[in-house]
PDB file of C-alpha atoms in Angstrom:
ATOM      1  CA  PHE A 163     -30.687  93.008  58.444  1.00  0.00           C
ATOM      2  CA  ASP A 164     -34.154  91.489  58.660  1.00  0.00           C
ATOM      3  CA  TRP A 165     -33.599  87.756  59.298  1.00  0.00           C
ATOM      4  CA  VAL A 166     -30.990  85.535  60.925  1.00  0.00           C
ATOM      5  CA  LEU A 167     -30.267  81.868  60.225  1.00  0.00           C
ATOM      6  CA  THR A 168     -28.465  80.069  63.043  1.00  0.00           C
ATOM      7  CA  PHE A 169     -26.348  77.023  62.195  1.00  0.00           C
ATOM      8  CA  PRO A 170     -24.494  74.708  64.557  1.00  0.00           C
ATOM      9  CA  ASN A 171     -20.746  75.227  64.229  1.00  0.00           C
ATOM     10  CA  SER A 172     -19.992  71.727  63.005  1.00  0.00           C
ATOM     11  CA  GLN A 173     -16.750  71.056  61.136  1.00  0.00           C
ATOM     12  CA  ALA A 174     -17.954  67.773  59.611  1.00  0.00           C
ATOM     13  CA  ASP A 175     -17.511  67.769  55.820  1.00  0.00           C
ATOM     14  CA  GLU A 176     -21.201  67.084  55.128  1.00  0.00           C
ATOM     15  CA  ASP A 177     -22.334  69.900  57.462  1.00  0.00           C
ATOM     16  CA  LEU A 178     -19.905  72.365  55.843  1.00  0.00           C
ATOM     17  CA  ARG A 179     -21.116  71.396  52.365  1.00  0.00           C
ATOM     18  CA  GLN A 180     -24.762  71.824  53.357  1.00  0.00           C
ATOM     19  CA  ARG A 181     -24.057  75.210  54.954  1.00  0.00           C
ATOM     20  CA  ILE A 182     -22.244  76.339  51.793  1.00  0.00           C
ATOM     21  CA  ASP A 183     -25.186  75.146  49.672  1.00  0.00           C
ATOM     22  CA  VAL A 184     -27.609  77.223  51.784  1.00  0.00           C
ATOM     23  CA  VAL A 185     -25.420  80.325  51.514  1.00  0.00           C
ATOM     24  CA  ARG A 186     -25.049  79.897  47.742  1.00  0.00           C
ATOM     25  CA  ALA A 187     -28.814  79.484  47.331  1.00  0.00           C
ATOM     26  CA  LEU A 188     -29.494  82.652  49.335  1.00  0.00           C
ATOM     27  CA  LYS A 189     -26.949  84.667  47.334  1.00  0.00           C
ATOM     28  CA  ALA A 190     -28.284  83.296  44.034  1.00  0.00           C
ATOM     29  CA  ALA A 191     -31.749  84.512  45.078  1.00  0.00           C
ATOM     30  CA  GLY A 192     -30.388  88.077  45.318  1.00  0.00           C
ATOM     31  CA  LEU A 193     -30.111  88.310  49.094  1.00  0.00           C
ATOM     32  CA  VAL A 194     -27.278  90.032  50.979  1.00  0.00           C
ATOM     33  CA  LEU A 195     -25.618  88.027  53.762  1.00  0.00           C
ATOM     34  CA  LEU A 196     -23.327  88.635  56.711  1.00  0.00           C
ATOM     35  CA  ALA A 197     -21.935  85.652  58.643  1.00  0.00           C
ATOM     36  CA  CYS A 198     -20.691  85.863  62.249  1.00  0.00           C
ATOM     37  CA  MET A 199     -19.545  83.344  64.827  1.00  0.00           C
ATOM     38  CA  SER A 200     -21.282  83.346  68.217  1.00  0.00           C
ATOM     39  CA  SER A 201     -19.169  84.429  71.187  1.00  0.00           C
ATOM     40  CA  ASP A 202     -19.007  80.849  72.494  1.00  0.00           C
ATOM     41  CA  HIS A 203     -18.077  79.520  69.001  1.00  0.00           C
ATOM     42  CA  GLN A 204     -20.976  77.036  69.123  1.00  0.00           C
ATOM     43  CA  GLU A 205     -23.119  78.691  66.426  1.00  0.00           C
ATOM     44  CA  ILE A 206     -22.773  80.512  63.129  1.00  0.00           C
ATOM     45  CA  HIS A 207     -25.250  83.341  62.523  1.00  0.00           C
ATOM     46  CA  VAL A 208     -26.020  84.329  58.941  1.00  0.00           C
ATOM     47  CA  TYR A 209     -27.813  87.671  58.792  1.00  0.00           C
ATOM     48  CA  VAL A 210     -30.010  88.227  55.725  1.00  0.00           C
ATOM     49  CA  ARG A 211     -31.414  91.300  54.011  1.00  0.00           C
ATOM     50  CA  ALA A 212     -32.562  92.143  50.504  1.00  0.00           C
ATOM     51  CA  PRO A 213     -31.714  95.182  48.370  1.00  0.00           C
ATOM     52  CA  LEU A 214     -34.650  97.461  47.561  1.00  0.00           C
ATOM     53  CA  GLU A 215     -34.734  96.322  43.925  1.00  0.00           C
ATOM     54  CA  ARG A 216     -35.089  92.672  44.996  1.00  0.00           C
ATOM     55  CA  LEU A 217     -37.841  93.544  47.484  1.00  0.00           C
ATOM     56  CA  GLU A 218     -39.697  95.482  44.780  1.00  0.00           C
ATOM     57  CA  GLN A 219     -39.363  92.578  42.356  1.00  0.00           C
ATOM     58  CA  GLU A 220     -40.734  90.092  44.894  1.00  0.00           C
ATOM     59  CA  ALA A 221     -43.552  92.444  45.939  1.00  0.00           C
ATOM     60  CA  GLU A 222     -44.629  92.796  42.311  1.00  0.00           C
ATOM     61  CA  VAL A 223     -44.425  89.069  41.530  1.00  0.00           C
ATOM     62  CA  SER A 224     -46.379  88.182  44.684  1.00  0.00           C
ATOM     63  CA  GLN A 225     -48.890  90.985  44.023  1.00  0.00           C
ATOM     64  CA  MET A 226     -48.384  92.197  47.578  1.00  0.00           C
ATOM     65  CA  ARG A 227     -51.131  94.620  48.552  1.00  0.00           C
ATOM     66  CA  LYS A 228     -49.629  97.869  49.749  1.00  0.00           C
ATOM     67  CA  SER A 229     -51.027 101.157  51.035  1.00  0.00           C
ATOM     68  CA  LEU A 230     -51.402 103.936  48.511  1.00  0.00           C
ATOM     69  CA  LEU A 231     -50.421 107.507  49.276  1.00  0.00           C
ATOM     70  CA  ASP A 232     -53.015 109.911  50.660  1.00  0.00           C
ATOM     71  CA  ASP A 233     -55.155 107.169  52.231  1.00  0.00           C
ATOM     72  CA  GLY A 234     -56.021 105.778  48.821  1.00  0.00           C
ATOM     73  CA  GLY A 235     -56.597 102.267  50.108  1.00  0.00           C
ATOM     74  CA  LEU A 236     -54.634  99.194  49.056  1.00  0.00           C
ATOM     75  CA  ALA A 237     -53.447  98.014  45.660  1.00  0.00           C
ATOM     76  CA  PRO A 238     -51.122  95.307  44.322  1.00  0.00           C
ATOM     77  CA  PHE A 239     -47.565  96.663  44.240  1.00  0.00           C
ATOM     78  CA  SER A 240     -46.092  97.595  40.869  1.00  0.00           C
ATOM     79  CA  VAL A 241     -42.514  98.748  40.277  1.00  0.00           C
ATOM     80  CA  ALA A 242     -43.661 101.029  37.457  1.00  0.00           C
ATOM     81  CA  LYS A 243     -46.112 102.734  39.831  1.00  0.00           C
ATOM     82  CA  ARG A 244     -43.913 102.739  42.971  1.00  0.00           C
ATOM     83  CA  HIS A 245     -44.407 106.504  43.359  1.00  0.00           C
ATOM     84  CA  HIS A 246     -48.093 105.857  44.162  1.00  0.00           C
ATOM     85  CA  PHE A 247     -47.320 103.705  47.206  1.00  0.00           C
ATOM     86  CA  ALA A 248     -46.750 104.846  50.761  1.00  0.00           C
ATOM     87  CA  GLY A 249     -43.379 104.311  52.389  1.00  0.00           C
ATOM     88  CA  VAL A 250     -42.364 104.369  56.018  1.00  0.00           C
ATOM     89  CA  LEU A 251     -42.424 107.907  57.340  1.00  0.00           C
ATOM     90  CA  GLY A 252     -39.013 109.195  58.346  1.00  0.00           C
ATOM     91  CA  HIS A 253     -37.174 106.038  57.266  1.00  0.00           C
ATOM     92  CA  ASN A 254     -36.633 106.710  53.535  1.00  0.00           C
ATOM     93  CA  THR A 255     -37.781 103.207  52.616  1.00  0.00           C
ATOM     94  CA  LEU A 256     -40.697 101.864  50.667  1.00  0.00           C
ATOM     95  CA  PHE A 257     -41.366  98.754  52.763  1.00  0.00           C
ATOM     96  CA  THR A 258     -42.110  98.432  56.465  1.00  0.00           C
ATOM     97  CA  ALA A 259     -40.132  96.032  58.660  1.00  0.00           C
ATOM     98  CA  SER A 260     -42.929  93.453  58.601  1.00  0.00           C
ATOM     99  CA  GLU A 261     -43.317  93.764  54.811  1.00  0.00           C
ATOM    100  CA  ARG A 262     -39.558  93.291  54.314  1.00  0.00           C
ATOM    101  CA  GLN A 263     -39.627  90.223  56.554  1.00  0.00           C
ATOM    102  CA  ARG A 264     -42.570  88.701  54.671  1.00  0.00           C
ATOM    103  CA  LEU A 265     -40.937  89.354  51.307  1.00  0.00           C
ATOM    104  CA  ILE A 266     -37.565  87.929  52.366  1.00  0.00           C
ATOM    105  CA  HIS A 267     -39.225  84.836  53.829  1.00  0.00           C
ATOM    106  CA  ARG A 268     -41.016  84.372  50.511  1.00  0.00           C
ATOM    107  CA  ILE A 269     -37.689  84.691  48.645  1.00  0.00           C
ATOM    108  CA  VAL A 270     -36.029  82.177  50.983  1.00  0.00           C
ATOM    109  CA  THR A 271     -38.785  79.586  50.501  1.00  0.00           C
ATOM    110  CA  SER A 272     -39.717  80.161  46.834  1.00  0.00           C
ATOM    111  CA  SER A 273     -38.544  77.833  44.077  1.00  0.00           C
ATOM    112  CA  HIS A 274     -35.546  78.557  41.871  1.00  0.00           C
ATOM    113  CA  ARG A 275     -37.927  79.116  38.931  1.00  0.00           C
ATOM    114  CA  ALA A 276     -39.509  81.923  40.964  1.00  0.00           C
ATOM    115  CA  ASN A 277     -36.010  83.376  41.609  1.00  0.00           C
ATOM    116  CA  GLY A 278     -36.039  82.086  45.184  1.00  0.00           C
ATOM    117  CA  ALA A 279     -33.557  80.170  47.321  1.00  0.00           C
ATOM    118  CA  TRP A 280     -35.864  77.107  47.528  1.00  0.00           C
ATOM    119  CA  LEU A 281     -34.979  76.421  51.153  1.00  0.00           C
ATOM    120  CA  LYS A 282     -37.270  74.508  53.454  1.00  0.00           C
ATOM    121  CA  PRO A 283     -36.461  75.881  56.934  1.00  0.00           C
ATOM    122  CA  ASP A 284     -38.660  73.389  58.808  1.00  0.00           C
ATOM    123  CA  GLU A 285     -36.886  70.446  57.159  1.00  0.00           C
ATOM    124  CA  LEU A 286     -33.451  71.991  57.778  1.00  0.00           C
ATOM    125  CA  VAL A 287     -34.297  72.480  61.474  1.00  0.00           C
ATOM    126  CA  ALA A 288     -35.744  68.957  61.789  1.00  0.00           C
ATOM    127  CA  SER A 289     -32.554  67.483  60.289  1.00  0.00           C
ATOM    128  CA  GLY A 290     -30.321  69.518  62.622  1.00  0.00           C
ATOM    129  CA  GLN A 291     -28.602  71.364  59.755  1.00  0.00           C
ATOM    130  CA  LEU A 292     -30.196  74.636  60.898  1.00  0.00           C
ATOM    131  CA  LEU A 293     -30.962  75.629  64.491  1.00  0.00           C
ATOM    132  CA  SER A 294     -33.397  78.451  63.650  1.00  0.00           C
ATOM    133  CA  LEU A 295     -34.589  81.052  61.162  1.00  0.00           C
ATOM    134  CA  ARG A 296     -35.797  84.172  62.987  1.00  0.00           C
ATOM    135  CA  PRO A 297     -36.913  87.671  61.998  1.00  0.00           C
ATOM    136  CA  LEU A 298     -34.965  90.526  63.590  1.00  0.00           C
ATOM    137  CA  HIS A 299     -36.105  93.778  65.179  1.00  0.00           C
ATOM    138  CA  ASP A 300     -35.082  97.128  63.725  1.00  0.00           C
ATOM    139  CA  LYS A 301     -32.936  98.412  66.596  1.00  0.00           C
ATOM    140  CA  ALA A 302     -33.155 102.037  65.407  1.00  0.00           C
ATOM    141  CA  ALA A 303     -36.948 102.144  65.059  1.00  0.00           C
ATOM    142  CA  LEU A 304     -38.178 100.017  67.956  1.00  0.00           C
ATOM    143  CA  PRO A 305     -37.083 101.982  71.082  1.00  0.00           C
ATOM    144  CA  PRO A 306     -38.585 105.338  69.975  1.00  0.00           C
ATOM    145  CA  LEU A 307     -41.816 103.628  68.890  1.00  0.00           C
ATOM    146  CA  LEU A 308     -42.226 101.715  72.146  1.00  0.00           C
ATOM    147  CA  GLY A 309     -41.258 104.765  74.217  1.00  0.00           C
ATOM    148  CA  ARG A 310     -43.904 106.885  72.471  1.00  0.00           C
ATOM    149  CA  ALA A 311     -46.509 104.126  72.865  1.00  0.00           C
ATOM    150  CA  GLN A 312     -45.743 103.727  76.584  1.00  0.00           C
ATOM    151  CA  ARG A 313     -45.984 107.486  77.239  1.00  0.00           C
ATOM    152  CA  LEU A 314     -49.290 107.744  75.381  1.00  0.00           C
ATOM    153  CA  ALA A 315     -50.700 104.654  77.104  1.00  0.00           C
ATOM    154  CA  LEU A 316     -50.502 106.570  80.375  1.00  0.00           C
ATOM    155  CA  THR A 317     -52.196 109.703  79.026  1.00  0.00           C
ATOM    156  CA  SER A 318     -54.383 109.107  75.981  1.00  0.00           C
ATOM    157  CA  LEU A 319     -55.048 105.768  74.345  1.00  0.00           C
ATOM    158  CA  ALA A 320     -56.720 107.517  71.407  1.00  0.00           C
ATOM    159  CA  ALA A 321     -53.400 109.200  70.524  1.00  0.00           C
ATOM    160  CA  MET A 322     -51.465 105.894  70.346  1.00  0.00           C
ATOM    161  CA  PRO A 323     -49.357 105.491  67.179  1.00  0.00           C
ATOM    162  CA  PHE A 324     -51.514 102.633  65.875  1.00  0.00           C
ATOM    163  CA  GLY A 325     -50.383 103.094  62.275  1.00  0.00           C
ATOM    164  CA  GLU A 326     -46.726 102.926  63.273  1.00  0.00           C
ATOM    165  CA  LEU A 327     -47.370  99.868  65.466  1.00  0.00           C
ATOM    166  CA  ARG A 328     -49.079  98.184  62.504  1.00  0.00           C
ATOM    167  CA  ASP A 329     -46.246  99.147  60.130  1.00  0.00           C
ATOM    168  CA  TYR A 330     -43.605  97.762  62.467  1.00  0.00           C
ATOM    169  CA  PHE A 331     -45.240  94.641  63.917  1.00  0.00           C
ATOM    170  CA  GLY A 332     -47.729  93.797  61.172  1.00  0.00           C
ATOM    171  CA  GLU A 333     -51.486  93.974  60.751  1.00  0.00           C
ATOM    172  CA  GLY A 334     -52.322  91.398  63.429  1.00  0.00           C
ATOM    173  CA  VAL A 335     -50.502  93.217  66.220  1.00  0.00           C
ATOM    174  CA  GLY A 336     -51.754  96.604  65.003  1.00  0.00           C
ATOM    175  CA  PHE A 337     -55.358  95.375  65.011  1.00  0.00           C
ATOM    176  CA  TYR A 338     -54.881  93.870  68.474  1.00  0.00           C
ATOM    177  CA  ALA A 339     -53.528  97.198  69.802  1.00  0.00           C
ATOM    178  CA  VAL A 340     -56.583  99.066  68.483  1.00  0.00           C
ATOM    179  CA  TRP A 341     -58.955  96.420  69.864  1.00  0.00           C
ATOM    180  CA  LEU A 342     -57.250  96.478  73.269  1.00  0.00           C
ATOM    181  CA  SER A 343     -57.372 100.278  73.351  1.00  0.00           C
ATOM    182  CA  ASN A 344     -61.119 100.226  72.646  1.00  0.00           C
ATOM    183  CA  LEU A 345     -61.668  97.535  75.282  1.00  0.00           C
ATOM    184  CA  VAL A 346     -59.806  99.545  77.927  1.00  0.00           C
ATOM    185  CA  GLU A 347     -61.755 102.693  77.088  1.00  0.00           C
ATOM    186  CA  MET A 348     -65.072 100.836  77.361  1.00  0.00           C
ATOM    187  CA  LEU A 349     -64.106  99.448  80.779  1.00  0.00           C
TER     188      LEU A 349
END
């Protein structure tokens, strides 16, 4: 799962109706959900992910720029040309964690006409109907990546897995890691 919505566990009729409306909107937008109660029974967590077909559809509609195979630069994603785009090495997926999170957030906030859930998380949080909407870490990918980065930070900054850091955390963090590496080497 890539995102989690956290609701207060209120049994008031209006709160239940609003929670059901949010869940229906997310399902209607093609998202897959899993709901769990917190251990203290104070919150309800709704975990969200999207099937590959839905991610591809949203990437194409949004003209998301994606890396081409063989260092061919970037191009707007197209389902018909998916075989030309780079996936995540060793993970058998077309989209990185940060790309999936961006696409799902776009689905959650897009209008119904754009096949989205048409939710406004900031308004839901401000009204108290929603406690938070947060992206999740990939628990299988993160520890090996960080372990490799920590080992290489002690030996050779030039050998850091900058591409993998960028794929996992996004372009901003990847760029910062490269910049910081260059700064440390210059010092």
